mmCIF file of C-alpha atoms in Angstrom:
data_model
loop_
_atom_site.group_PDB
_atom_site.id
_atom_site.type_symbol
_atom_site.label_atom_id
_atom_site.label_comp_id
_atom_site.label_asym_id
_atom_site.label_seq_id
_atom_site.Cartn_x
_atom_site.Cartn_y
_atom_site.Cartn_z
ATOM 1 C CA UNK A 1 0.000 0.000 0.000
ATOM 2 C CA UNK A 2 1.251 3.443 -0.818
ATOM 3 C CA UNK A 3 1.678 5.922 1.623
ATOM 4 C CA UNK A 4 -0.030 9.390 1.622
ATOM 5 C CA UNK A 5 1.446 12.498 2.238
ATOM 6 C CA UNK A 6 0.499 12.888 5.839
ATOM 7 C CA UNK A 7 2.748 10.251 6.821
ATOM 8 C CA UNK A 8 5.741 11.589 4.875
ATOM 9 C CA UNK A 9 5.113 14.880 6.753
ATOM 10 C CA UNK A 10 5.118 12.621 9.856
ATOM 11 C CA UNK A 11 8.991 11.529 8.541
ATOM 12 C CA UNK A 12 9.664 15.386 8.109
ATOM 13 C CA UNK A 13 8.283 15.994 11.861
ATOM 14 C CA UNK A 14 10.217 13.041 13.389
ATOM 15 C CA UNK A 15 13.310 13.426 11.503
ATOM 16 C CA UNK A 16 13.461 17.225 12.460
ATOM 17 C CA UNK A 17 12.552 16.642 16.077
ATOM 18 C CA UNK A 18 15.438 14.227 16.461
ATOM 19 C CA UNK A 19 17.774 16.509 15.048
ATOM 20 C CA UNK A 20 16.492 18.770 17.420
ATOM 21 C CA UNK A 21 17.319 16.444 20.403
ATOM 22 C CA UNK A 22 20.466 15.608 19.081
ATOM 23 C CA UNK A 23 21.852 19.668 18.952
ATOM 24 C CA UNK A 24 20.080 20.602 22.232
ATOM 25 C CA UNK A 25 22.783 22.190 24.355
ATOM 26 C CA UNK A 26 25.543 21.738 21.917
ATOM 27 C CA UNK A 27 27.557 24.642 20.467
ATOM 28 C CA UNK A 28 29.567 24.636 16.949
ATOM 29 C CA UNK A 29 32.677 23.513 18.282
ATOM 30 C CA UNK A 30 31.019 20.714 20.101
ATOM 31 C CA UNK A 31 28.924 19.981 16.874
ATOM 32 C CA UNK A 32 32.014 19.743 14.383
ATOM 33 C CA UNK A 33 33.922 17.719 17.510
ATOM 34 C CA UNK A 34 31.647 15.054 17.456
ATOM 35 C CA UNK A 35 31.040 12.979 14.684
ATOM 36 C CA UNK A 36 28.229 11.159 16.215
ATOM 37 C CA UNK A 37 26.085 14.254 16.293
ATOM 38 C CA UNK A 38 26.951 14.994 13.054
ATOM 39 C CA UNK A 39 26.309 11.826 11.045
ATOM 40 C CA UNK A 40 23.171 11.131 12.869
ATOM 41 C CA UNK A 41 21.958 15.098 12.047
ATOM 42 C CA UNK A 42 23.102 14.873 8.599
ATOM 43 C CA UNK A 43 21.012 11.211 8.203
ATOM 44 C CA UNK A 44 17.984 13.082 9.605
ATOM 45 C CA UNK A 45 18.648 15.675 6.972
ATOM 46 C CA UNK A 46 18.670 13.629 4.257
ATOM 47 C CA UNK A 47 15.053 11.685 5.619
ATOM 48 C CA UNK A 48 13.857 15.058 5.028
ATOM 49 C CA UNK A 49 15.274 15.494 1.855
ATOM 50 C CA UNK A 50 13.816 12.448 0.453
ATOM 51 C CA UNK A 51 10.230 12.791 2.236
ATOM 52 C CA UNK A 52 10.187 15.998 0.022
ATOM 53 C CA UNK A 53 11.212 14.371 -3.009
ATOM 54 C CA UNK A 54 8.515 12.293 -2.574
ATOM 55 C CA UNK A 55 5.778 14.547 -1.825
ATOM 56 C CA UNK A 56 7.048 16.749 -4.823
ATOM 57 C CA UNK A 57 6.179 13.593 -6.955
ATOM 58 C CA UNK A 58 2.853 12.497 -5.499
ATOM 59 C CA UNK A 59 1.256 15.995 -3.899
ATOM 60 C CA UNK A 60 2.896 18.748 -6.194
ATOM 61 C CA UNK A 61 0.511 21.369 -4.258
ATOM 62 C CA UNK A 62 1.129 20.740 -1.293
ATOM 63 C CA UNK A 63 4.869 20.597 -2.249
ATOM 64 C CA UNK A 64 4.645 24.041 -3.378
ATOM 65 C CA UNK A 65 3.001 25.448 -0.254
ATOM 66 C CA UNK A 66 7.033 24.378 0.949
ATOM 67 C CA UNK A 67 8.619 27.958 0.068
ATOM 68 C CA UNK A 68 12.075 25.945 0.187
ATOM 69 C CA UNK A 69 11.195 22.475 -0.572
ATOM 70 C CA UNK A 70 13.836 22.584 -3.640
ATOM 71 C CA UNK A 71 16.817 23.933 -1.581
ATOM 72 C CA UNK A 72 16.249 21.064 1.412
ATOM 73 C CA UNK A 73 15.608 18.462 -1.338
ATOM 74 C CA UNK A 74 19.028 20.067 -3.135
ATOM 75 C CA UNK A 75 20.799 19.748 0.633
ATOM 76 C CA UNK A 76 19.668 16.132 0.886
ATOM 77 C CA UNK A 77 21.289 15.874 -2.410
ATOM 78 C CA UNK A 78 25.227 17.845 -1.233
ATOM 79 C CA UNK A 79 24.660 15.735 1.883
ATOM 80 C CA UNK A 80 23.986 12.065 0.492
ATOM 81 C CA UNK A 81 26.772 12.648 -2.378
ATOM 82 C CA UNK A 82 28.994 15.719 -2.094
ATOM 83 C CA UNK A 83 29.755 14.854 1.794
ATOM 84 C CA UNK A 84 33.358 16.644 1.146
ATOM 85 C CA UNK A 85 31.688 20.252 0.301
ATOM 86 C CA UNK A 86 29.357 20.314 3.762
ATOM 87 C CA UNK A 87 29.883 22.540 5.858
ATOM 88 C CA UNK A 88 29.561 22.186 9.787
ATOM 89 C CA UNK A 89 28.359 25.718 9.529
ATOM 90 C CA UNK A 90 26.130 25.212 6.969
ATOM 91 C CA UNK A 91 23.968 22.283 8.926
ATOM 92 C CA UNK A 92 24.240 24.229 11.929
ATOM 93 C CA UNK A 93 22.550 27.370 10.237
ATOM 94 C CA UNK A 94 20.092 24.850 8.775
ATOM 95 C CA UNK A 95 19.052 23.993 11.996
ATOM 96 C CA UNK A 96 18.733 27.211 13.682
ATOM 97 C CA UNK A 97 16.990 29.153 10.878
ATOM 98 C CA UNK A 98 15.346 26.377 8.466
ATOM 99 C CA UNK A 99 14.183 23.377 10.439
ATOM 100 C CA UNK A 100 11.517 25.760 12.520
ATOM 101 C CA UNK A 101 10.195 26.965 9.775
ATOM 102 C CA UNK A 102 9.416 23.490 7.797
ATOM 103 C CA UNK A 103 8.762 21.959 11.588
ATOM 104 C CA UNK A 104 5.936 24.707 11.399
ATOM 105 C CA UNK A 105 4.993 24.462 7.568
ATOM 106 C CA UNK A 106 4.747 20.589 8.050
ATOM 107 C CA UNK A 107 2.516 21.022 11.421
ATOM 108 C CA UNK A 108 -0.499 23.415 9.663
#
């Protein structure tokens, strides 16, 4: 059975959330210290990625009410196979100014 949108929003929801847990409390230098932290946020990131992808396929409206649904689904994409080019930075920004954003696009 194929899945509907909701639950790929659900993916979106629980991927950011664990990110979320994951960062709490941590600063940069922590963040780029720690690989653990950062492979498990990147691997959330890339959940996201790829829940977009797929509701870009299936739901293309509600895709577009995702102002940045093409840049995440493009940061999956530097994430999954340009690894070398990510910045620590980058993610961290991602975090602090992106994920609330979708976290609230994906919860209306």
């Amino acid at each position: 059975m194929q899945r509907n949108s909701s639950a790929y929003l659900n993916d979106i929801l629980e991927a950011a959330s664990a990110i979320q847990d994951a960062t709490a409390g941590i600063d940069e230098s922590t963040y780029s210290a720690t690989r653990l932290i950062r492979s498990s946020v990147e691997r959330e990131f890339i959940i996201i990625g790829e829940a977009l992808k797929v509701i870009a396929q299936r739901d293309p409206q509600l895709f577009a009410a995702i102002p940045e649904g093409r840049q995440i689904i493009d940061f999956r994409n530097l994430l999954a196979h340009e690894y070398l080019k990510v910045s620590d930075r980058v993610v961290l920004g991602a975090i602090q100014t992106d994920l609330p954003v979708l976290v609230q696009l994906a919860t209306s």
